[in-house]
Amino acid sequence: MNAKNAEIVSIGTELLQGVLVDTNGLFLAEVLHGIGIEVSYRTAVGDDRQRIHQVLRQALDRAAVVVVIGGLGPTEDDRTRDALGDVSGRPLILHGETLERIEERFARRGVPIPELVKRQAWIPEGFVVLPNRHGTAPGLLWEDGQRLLVALPGPPREMRPLFTEQVLPVLLERVGSGQQIQTRTLKVCGLFEAQVEERISDLLHTDHPPIGLLAHPGEVHVRMTVSGTQEEVQIQLEEWEKKLRDRLGDAVFGVDEERLEEAVGHLLRLQGKTVAVAESCTGGLIVHRITNVPGSSDYFERGIVSYSNHAKEDLLQVPSPLIERHGAVSPEVAVAMAAGVRSLARTDLGVGVTGIAGPGGGTEAKPVGLTYIALADAQGEEWCEHRFQYDREGNKLWGSQMTLEMLRRYLLKIRVVA
Amino acid sequence: MNAKNAEIVSIGTELLQGVLVDTNGLFLAEVLHGIGIEVSYRTAVGDDRQRIHQVLRQALDRAAVVVVIGGLGPTEDDRTRDALGDVSGRPLILHGETLERIEERFARRGVPIPELVKRQAWIPEGFVVLPNRHGTAPGLLWEDGQRLLVALPGPPREMRPLFTEQVLPVLLERVGSGQQIQTRTLKVCGLFEAQVEERISDLLHTDHPPIGLLAHPGEVHVRMTVSGTQEEVQIQLEEWEKKLRDRLGDAVFGVDEERLEEAVGHLLRLQGKTVAVAESCTGGLIVHRITNVPGSSDYFERGIVSYSNHAKEDLLQVPSPLIERHGAVSPEVAVAMAAGVRSLARTDLGVGVTGIAGPGGGTEAKPVGLTYIALADAQGEEWCEHRFQYDREGNKLWGSQMTLEMLRRYLLKIRVVA
């Protein structure tokens, strides 16, 4: 049987009202993808017997594995059991073992069994019952020729063990031994999505492995998916990572979960360098990100959020005539902030960031988003200018991103100012 | 036209691999539900032109409003534009205005335009273009007799304003006057979820309106949903908000989108008070949150992230014998930090936070998560102790939350130290 194609169907009106995140669907998508089953569709539908029936009919027409989650509860609006009966053409029958299990469960808790709960023991004839250790609704499994239909209760603490312990082994058997799917993500900073695509376009047009691009604020993720035996997967991942790195070079700052602030922290630690930060428009975000990394106190000495001119003069020794002459948002002040914080903190490096986060405070000459970032070391200072076009929090985020990237390029001895 | 029935279609292979949570779909489901449009289906499909076409075909057959999100980017795997052309039977044409807008965007940033980005200016003939202020891909809108098809770019900070500003008004017109659904959320700090539930349990067991509780780090959201005519909805919301506030009192810090840092900022502004912050374990997060609020430079003077003892002595005048005697993580040092930053910044209030964010640095006497928060004004200082039990970022988040709450209670003249 070819079980390489699946559809996830989530049942519940809450999912259609934006009240509940479908974490079950997310979990299943990840696990199925991981074992080499391609999820082609995810569908959410409300607690409506006819609509559930139609969606299941369609799913069984286009997928070899259909996993339905939710709608197996005891109340009137739980219609999945009925719809399973409809789509399979099987009548619901009372399943004695399941009824006993439910009764025992209530007896152990010393609670009288509500009549409604017994509905959960009615299942479509011929379905395999998957006992639920964490709740009253059992999972259900049905094979119809080439296709496999699985129904699981909605509460994640019931669904997950049921799936992992009782459904996953069946699926693994179908997929066949050996085959795996693995992904690896290279994270890129300093290039736009379209620039990344231009550089790797020849690799994108081959089919193996599929490579996907995803843009995030100030970074692009290049994700490759490979399949094969465990050994093949490892070889392919290495090989393709090398090809991508050849084209993307130092723009790649990390792999998979690694964040830009971790990459910077790693380089600082490796080179035994310390840093201090003076920021105004980014308002503490640069330092917040640096200090999110465990052990950052080894290389991070202090952060100054100098929102007022007084703070800039007082804490960073930025001369007040300099601010008057060039304005607080100027290359000169960014440089003075970087040099000032470095000298006072006695660190190897100093960072200075000044800009206009918005929404207020912009002028024609100095619009919202204008940001100067400076870096100081024992030899001197360099600076760069950015013109971000986001809202306040977006401008802060981009400002922090470009600052960390400037630090990274400095530490890698890549030309900092473009 | 009956626009009361909608389908949300999310495009992106990542959604099928469990890599990305579909927050866009969740947002749209909530808003559509809120204006009385029933979402009957949500579907996710990968970056496959034919599958997208089929899903759109089906959606247009069963819903009056179809909202497609994602797949409008500049790269090869963004196939939504093609699929929109397929389903509408319209050819893609180059939209001059959109091209100009994209070119201007890059010119303003002083960056050369990558050739691929221009793909985003190709749109199906006859579609209405919804200009995107936050990115290069415009939204698209098409009316086909009774049905409305809307396509929006995937990045939430582009999708949300596009939807709210340009699509929502069209939908509201279609839905027509009459029945509405509205929700209001009261946000609570300083009580656990179970405490909130105890205080309002009599209101939870009535059916009208349904009230839901949702716990977030350091706050609880109480959400009521009412329906009726516009007038009825307003009356009910006022009435129920009053009932809830009678029971929850000053623990309610905000309504709907209002954040704790905004509530604090509002009080500071109202009372004409200024504040400066000295933080160590929270690593800049307190100041980052304070400065996320537009206009915060009016009341926020400076932030010091004193990661080293040297920084504490140097920038905050915390005496080094005090640190030696009590340790950097102690009430004495928190108080000295608060008093020091206040006096140097010449603000009305000073905040000092010191603790152990983890994962390293804990001892039996001073475990990871131990945090002291102090507040200084002209009369003196007060402090409190917390023992958080989260990971590094969780401890930082709770530390910032409890600090903002302490400030709020101080400004409201509620007893600060429990």
Coordinates of C-alpha atoms in Angstrom, one line a residue, chain B:
Chain B
M1 CA -25.9 39.2 -1.6
N2 CA -25.6 36.7 1.2
A3 CA -22.1 37.0 2.3
K4 CA -22.7 35.1 5.6
N5 CA -20.7 32.1 4.7
A6 CA -16.9 32.1 4.2
E7 CA -14.0 29.8 3.6
I8 CA -10.4 30.5 4.5
V9 CA -7.7 29.0 2.4
S10 CA -4.1 29.1 3.6
I11 CA -1.3 28.4 1.1
G12 CA 2.1 27.1 2.1
T13 CA 3.9 23.8 2.3
E14 CA 5.2 24.8 5.7
L15 CA 1.7 24.6 7.0
L16 CA 1.5 21.0 6.0
Q17 CA 4.9 20.1 7.5
G18 CA 4.1 21.4 11.0
V19 CA 6.7 24.1 10.7
L20 CA 4.4 27.1 10.9
V21 CA 1.3 27.8 12.9
D22 CA -1.4 29.4 10.8
T23 CA -1.9 32.5 12.9
N24 CA -3.3 34.3 9.9
G25 CA -6.2 31.8 9.5
L26 CA -6.8 32.1 13.3
F27 CA -7.0 35.9 13.0
L28 CA -9.3 35.9 10.0
A29 CA -11.6 33.3 11.6
E30 CA -11.9 35.4 14.7
V31 CA -12.7 38.6 12.8
L32 CA -15.1 37.0 10.3
H33 CA -16.9 35.3 13.1
G34 CA -17.0 38.7 14.9
I35 CA -18.8 40.4 12.1
G36 CA -21.3 37.6 11.8
I37 CA -19.8 35.8 8.8
E38 CA -19.8 32.0 9.5
V39 CA -16.6 30.4 8.5
S40 CA -17.6 26.9 7.3
Y41 CA -14.3 25.5 6.3
R42 CA -10.6 26.3 6.7
T43 CA -8.2 24.6 4.2
A44 CA -4.5 24.5 4.0
V45 CA -2.7 23.4 0.8
G46 CA 0.9 23.4 -0.3
D47 CA 2.6 25.5 -3.0
D48 CA 1.2 23.5 -5.8
R49 CA -0.6 25.4 -8.6
Q50 CA -3.0 22.7 -9.5
R51 CA -4.0 21.8 -5.9
I52 CA -4.5 25.5 -5.1
H53 CA -6.7 25.8 -8.2
Q54 CA -8.8 22.9 -7.2
V55 CA -9.2 24.1 -3.6
L56 CA -10.2 27.6 -4.8
R57 CA -12.7 26.1 -7.3
Q58 CA -14.3 24.1 -4.5
A59 CA -14.3 27.0 -2.1
L60 CA -16.0 29.2 -4.6
D61 CA -18.6 26.5 -5.1
R62 CA -19.5 26.3 -1.4
A63 CA -18.8 29.7 0.1
A64 CA -19.9 33.3 -0.7
V65 CA -16.6 34.8 0.6
V66 CA -13.2 33.1 0.0
V67 CA -10.1 34.5 1.6
V68 CA -6.8 33.1 0.4
I69 CA -3.6 33.9 2.3
G70 CA 0.0 33.4 1.2
G71 CA 1.8 32.3 -1.9
L72 CA 2.0 35.9 -3.2
G73 CA 5.8 36.3 -2.7
P74 CA 8.3 36.9 -5.4
T75 CA 9.8 33.4 -5.7
E76 CA 9.1 30.4 -7.9
D77 CA 7.2 28.5 -5.2
D78 CA 4.7 31.3 -4.8
R79 CA 1.9 30.0 -7.0
T80 CA -1.2 31.8 -5.8
R81 CA -1.2 34.4 -8.6
D82 CA -1.2 31.7 -11.2
A83 CA -3.9 29.7 -9.4
L84 CA -6.1 32.9 -9.2
G85 CA -5.7 33.3 -12.9
D86 CA -6.7 29.7 -13.5
V87 CA -9.8 29.8 -11.3
S88 CA -11.0 33.1 -12.7
G89 CA -10.1 32.3 -16.3
R90 CA -8.2 35.6 -16.5
P91 CA -4.7 36.0 -17.9
L92 CA -2.0 37.6 -15.7
I93 CA -1.1 41.1 -16.8
L94 CA 1.6 43.5 -15.7
H95 CA 0.0 46.1 -13.4
G96 CA 1.9 49.4 -14.0
E97 CA 0.9 51.1 -10.7
T98 CA 2.0 48.1 -8.6
L99 CA 5.3 47.9 -10.4
E100 CA 5.9 51.6 -9.8
R101 CA 5.0 51.2 -6.1
I102 CA 7.5 48.3 -5.8
E103 CA 10.2 50.3 -7.6
E104 CA 9.6 53.3 -5.3
R105 CA 9.8 51.2 -2.3
F106 CA 13.2 49.9 -3.2
A107 CA 14.4 53.4 -4.3
R108 CA 13.4 54.8 -0.9
R109 CA 15.5 52.2 0.8
G110 CA 18.3 52.9 -1.7
V111 CA 18.5 49.3 -2.7
P112 CA 18.6 47.9 -6.2
I113 CA 15.4 46.0 -7.1
P114 CA 15.9 42.3 -7.6
E115 CA 14.4 41.2 -11.0
L116 CA 12.2 38.5 -9.3
V117 CA 10.4 41.0 -7.2
K118 CA 8.8 42.3 -10.3
R119 CA 6.7 39.1 -10.6
Q120 CA 4.6 40.6 -7.8
A121 CA 3.3 43.2 -10.2
W122 CA 1.7 40.5 -12.5
I123 CA -1.9 40.1 -11.5
P124 CA -5.0 38.5 -13.0
E125 CA -6.8 40.9 -15.3
G126 CA -9.8 42.5 -13.8
F127 CA -8.8 41.9 -10.2
V128 CA -8.9 44.9 -7.9
V129 CA -5.5 45.7 -6.5
L130 CA -5.3 46.5 -2.7
P131 CA -2.0 48.5 -2.2
N132 CA 0.2 47.1 0.5
R133 CA 1.9 49.7 2.7
H134 CA 4.1 47.2 4.5
G135 CA 5.5 45.1 1.7
T136 CA 5.7 44.6 -2.1
A137 CA 2.9 42.0 -2.7
P138 CA -0.5 43.8 -3.1
G139 CA -3.7 42.2 -2.0
L140 CA -6.2 41.2 -4.7
L141 CA -10.0 41.2 -4.8
W142 CA -12.3 39.8 -7.4
E143 CA -16.1 39.7 -7.5
D144 CA -17.8 37.0 -9.5
G145 CA -21.5 37.5 -9.3
Q146 CA -22.5 36.5 -5.9
R147 CA -19.0 35.6 -4.7
L148 CA -16.1 37.5 -3.4
L149 CA -12.5 36.2 -3.7
V150 CA -9.8 37.9 -1.8
A151 CA -6.1 37.1 -1.8
L152 CA -3.7 38.5 0.8
P153 CA 0.1 38.2 1.3
G154 CA 1.2 35.8 4.1
P155 CA 3.4 37.9 6.4
P156 CA 1.0 38.9 9.3
R157 CA 2.3 42.5 9.5
E158 CA 1.2 42.9 5.8
M159 CA -1.9 40.7 5.9
R160 CA -3.6 42.3 9.0
P161 CA -3.6 45.9 8.0
L162 CA -4.5 45.0 4.4
F163 CA -7.5 43.0 5.6
T164 CA -8.6 45.5 8.3
E165 CA -8.3 48.6 6.2
Q166 CA -9.3 47.4 2.7
V167 CA -11.3 44.2 2.9
L168 CA -13.2 44.5 6.2
P169 CA -15.1 47.6 5.0
V170 CA -16.3 45.7 1.9
L171 CA -17.4 42.7 3.9
L172 CA -19.2 44.9 6.5
E173 CA -21.2 46.5 3.6
R174 CA -22.2 43.0 2.3
V175 CA -23.2 41.6 5.6
G176 CA -25.6 44.5 5.9
S177 CA -27.1 45.9 9.1
G178 CA -28.6 43.8 11.7
Q179 CA -27.1 40.9 13.7
Q180 CA -23.6 41.3 15.0
I181 CA -21.3 39.3 17.2
Q182 CA -18.9 41.2 19.3
T183 CA -16.3 40.1 21.9
R184 CA -14.6 42.1 24.6
T185 CA -11.7 40.9 26.6
L186 CA -10.8 42.2 30.1
K187 CA -7.2 41.6 30.9
V188 CA -6.2 40.8 34.5
C189 CA -2.9 40.8 36.2
G190 CA -2.0 39.7 39.8
L191 CA -4.6 36.9 40.0
F192 CA -4.2 33.2 38.9
E193 CA -6.7 31.8 36.5
A194 CA -8.4 29.8 39.2
Q195 CA -8.7 32.9 41.4
V196 CA -10.4 34.7 38.5
E197 CA -12.7 31.8 38.0
E198 CA -13.6 31.8 41.7
R199 CA -14.5 35.4 41.7
I200 CA -16.7 35.2 38.6
S201 CA -18.0 31.7 38.9
D202 CA -21.7 32.8 39.2
L203 CA -21.3 34.6 35.9
L204 CA -19.7 31.7 34.2
H205 CA -22.6 29.4 34.8
T206 CA -25.1 31.6 33.0
D207 CA -25.4 31.2 29.3
H208 CA -25.5 34.8 28.3
P209 CA -23.0 35.9 27.4
P210 CA -20.6 33.0 27.1
I211 CA -17.5 33.9 29.0
G212 CA -14.1 32.3 28.4
L213 CA -10.9 32.4 30.4
L214 CA -7.5 32.2 28.8
A215 CA -4.2 32.2 30.8
H216 CA -1.1 33.9 29.5
P217 CA 2.3 34.4 31.2
G218 CA 1.5 36.7 34.1
E219 CA -2.0 37.6 33.0
V220 CA -5.5 36.2 32.5
H221 CA -7.9 37.2 29.8
V222 CA -11.6 37.1 30.4
R223 CA -13.4 37.1 27.1
M224 CA -17.2 37.7 26.7
T225 CA -19.1 37.2 23.4
V226 CA -22.4 38.9 22.8
S227 CA -24.8 39.1 19.9
G228 CA -27.7 41.1 18.7
T229 CA -28.3 44.4 16.9
Q230 CA -25.5 47.0 17.2
E231 CA -27.4 48.7 20.0
E232 CA -28.1 45.5 21.9
V233 CA -24.5 44.5 21.6
Q234 CA -23.3 47.8 23.1
I235 CA -25.7 47.6 26.0
Q236 CA -24.8 44.0 26.8
L237 CA -21.1 44.6 26.6
E238 CA -21.3 47.6 29.0
E239 CA -23.5 45.7 31.4
W240 CA -21.3 42.6 31.5
E241 CA -18.1 44.5 31.6
K242 CA -19.5 46.3 34.7
K243 CA -20.5 43.0 36.4
L244 CA -17.0 41.5 35.7
R245 CA -15.2 44.7 36.9
D246 CA -17.3 44.7 40.1
R247 CA -15.8 41.3 40.9
L248 CA -12.3 41.8 39.6
G249 CA -11.7 45.4 40.6
D250 CA -8.2 46.8 40.1
A251 CA -6.9 43.5 38.9
V252 CA -8.3 44.5 35.4
F253 CA -5.5 46.5 33.7
G254 CA -6.8 46.7 30.2
V255 CA -9.4 46.0 27.6
D256 CA -9.0 44.1 24.3
E257 CA -5.7 45.0 22.7
E258 CA -4.3 47.1 25.5
R259 CA -1.1 45.8 26.9
L260 CA 0.3 46.1 30.4
E261 CA 3.1 48.4 29.3
E262 CA 0.4 50.7 27.7
A263 CA -1.6 50.7 30.9
V264 CA 1.5 51.7 32.9
G265 CA 2.5 54.3 30.3
H266 CA -1.0 55.8 30.4
L267 CA -0.9 56.1 34.2
L268 CA 2.6 57.7 34.1
R269 CA 1.5 60.2 31.5
L270 CA -1.7 61.0 33.4
Q271 CA 0.2 61.7 36.6
G272 CA 3.1 63.5 34.8
K273 CA 5.6 61.1 36.3
T274 CA 8.9 60.0 34.7
V275 CA 10.7 56.7 35.2
A276 CA 14.2 55.2 34.7
V277 CA 14.9 51.4 34.9
A278 CA 17.9 49.4 36.0
E279 CA 17.6 45.8 35.2
S280 CA 20.0 42.8 35.2
C281 CA 18.2 39.4 34.9
T282 CA 15.4 40.7 32.7
G283 CA 18.2 41.9 30.3
G284 CA 16.5 44.8 28.6
L285 CA 13.1 43.3 28.3
I286 CA 11.4 45.7 30.7
V287 CA 12.7 48.6 28.7
H288 CA 11.9 47.0 25.4
R289 CA 8.3 46.6 26.5
I290 CA 8.1 50.2 27.9
T291 CA 9.5 51.6 24.7
N292 CA 7.2 49.6 22.5
V293 CA 4.6 52.1 23.4
P294 CA 4.5 55.1 21.0
G295 CA 5.3 58.3 22.8
S296 CA 7.1 56.6 25.7
S297 CA 10.0 59.0 25.4
D298 CA 7.7 61.5 27.2
Y299 CA 8.0 59.6 30.5
F300 CA 10.8 57.1 30.0
E301 CA 14.3 58.6 30.6
R302 CA 16.8 55.8 30.5
G303 CA 17.4 52.1 30.9
I304 CA 20.5 50.5 32.3
V305 CA 21.1 46.8 31.7
S306 CA 23.8 46.3 34.3
Y307 CA 25.0 42.8 33.6
S308 CA 28.4 43.1 35.3
N309 CA 29.0 44.2 38.9
H310 CA 31.2 46.9 37.5
A311 CA 28.3 48.3 35.6
K312 CA 26.2 48.3 38.8
E313 CA 28.8 50.3 40.7
D314 CA 29.7 52.5 37.8
L315 CA 26.3 53.4 36.4
L316 CA 24.0 53.0 39.4
Q317 CA 26.3 53.9 42.3
V318 CA 25.6 50.6 44.0
P319 CA 28.4 50.4 46.6
S320 CA 30.7 47.4 45.9
P321 CA 30.7 46.4 49.7
L322 CA 26.9 46.1 49.5
I323 CA 27.3 43.6 46.6
E324 CA 30.0 41.7 48.4
R325 CA 28.0 41.5 51.6
H326 CA 24.6 40.5 50.2
G327 CA 25.4 39.2 46.7
A328 CA 24.3 40.8 43.4
V329 CA 20.9 39.0 43.7
S330 CA 19.5 40.5 46.9
P331 CA 16.8 42.9 48.0
E332 CA 19.6 45.4 49.1
V333 CA 21.1 45.5 45.7
A334 CA 17.7 45.8 43.9
V335 CA 16.8 48.7 46.2
A336 CA 20.2 50.4 45.6
M337 CA 19.8 49.9 41.8
A338 CA 16.3 51.5 41.9
A339 CA 17.5 54.4 44.1
G340 CA 20.7 54.8 42.0
V341 CA 19.1 55.0 38.6
R342 CA 16.4 57.3 39.9
S343 CA 18.9 59.7 41.4
L344 CA 21.2 59.8 38.4
A345 CA 18.4 60.1 35.9
R346 CA 16.6 62.7 38.0
T347 CA 13.3 61.0 37.4
D348 CA 10.3 60.6 39.7
L349 CA 10.6 56.9 39.9
G350 CA 13.4 54.4 39.7
V351 CA 13.1 50.6 39.1
G352 CA 15.7 48.0 40.1
V353 CA 15.5 44.4 39.1
T354 CA 18.1 41.7 39.9
G355 CA 17.8 37.9 39.7
I356 CA 19.0 34.7 38.2
A357 CA 17.4 34.0 34.7
G358 CA 19.1 30.7 34.4
P359 CA 19.8 28.0 33.2
G360 CA 23.2 28.4 35.0
G361 CA 24.1 30.5 38.1
G362 CA 21.6 29.1 40.6
T363 CA 22.5 27.8 44.1
E364 CA 20.5 26.1 46.8
A365 CA 20.1 29.3 48.7
K366 CA 19.6 31.4 45.5
P367 CA 17.9 29.2 42.9
V368 CA 17.3 30.0 39.2
G369 CA 14.2 32.2 39.0
L370 CA 14.8 34.1 42.2
T371 CA 14.2 37.7 41.4
Y372 CA 14.0 40.9 43.4
I373 CA 12.2 43.9 42.1
A374 CA 12.5 47.3 43.8
L375 CA 10.8 50.7 43.3
A376 CA 12.1 54.0 44.4
D377 CA 10.4 57.4 44.7
A378 CA 11.2 60.6 46.6
Q379 CA 9.9 59.0 49.9
G380 CA 12.0 55.9 49.8
E381 CA 12.0 52.3 48.4
E382 CA 10.0 49.1 48.5
W383 CA 10.8 45.7 47.1
C384 CA 9.4 42.3 46.5
E385 CA 10.7 38.8 45.9
H386 CA 9.6 36.3 43.2
R387 CA 10.6 32.7 42.6
F388 CA 9.8 31.9 38.9
Q389 CA 10.1 28.4 37.7
Y390 CA 10.4 28.8 33.9
D391 CA 13.2 28.6 31.4
R392 CA 15.5 31.6 30.8
E393 CA 13.1 33.4 28.5
G394 CA 10.1 32.6 30.6
N395 CA 11.8 33.9 33.7
K396 CA 12.7 37.1 31.8
L397 CA 9.1 37.5 30.7
W398 CA 7.6 36.9 34.1
G399 CA 10.2 39.3 35.6
S400 CA 9.2 42.0 33.2
Q401 CA 5.5 41.3 33.8
M402 CA 5.8 41.5 37.6
T403 CA 7.8 44.7 37.4
L404 CA 5.3 46.4 35.2
E405 CA 2.5 45.2 37.5
M406 CA 4.4 46.6 40.5
L407 CA 4.6 49.9 38.8
R408 CA 0.9 49.9 37.9
R409 CA -0.1 49.1 41.5
Y410 CA 2.2 51.8 42.8
L411 CA 0.6 54.3 40.4
L412 CA -2.9 53.2 41.4
K413 CA -1.9 53.4 45.0
I414 CA -2.8 49.7 45.5
R415 CA -0.7 47.9 48.1
V416 CA 2.5 47.0 46.2
V417 CA 4.1 44.3 48.3
A418 CA 1.7 41.4 48.9

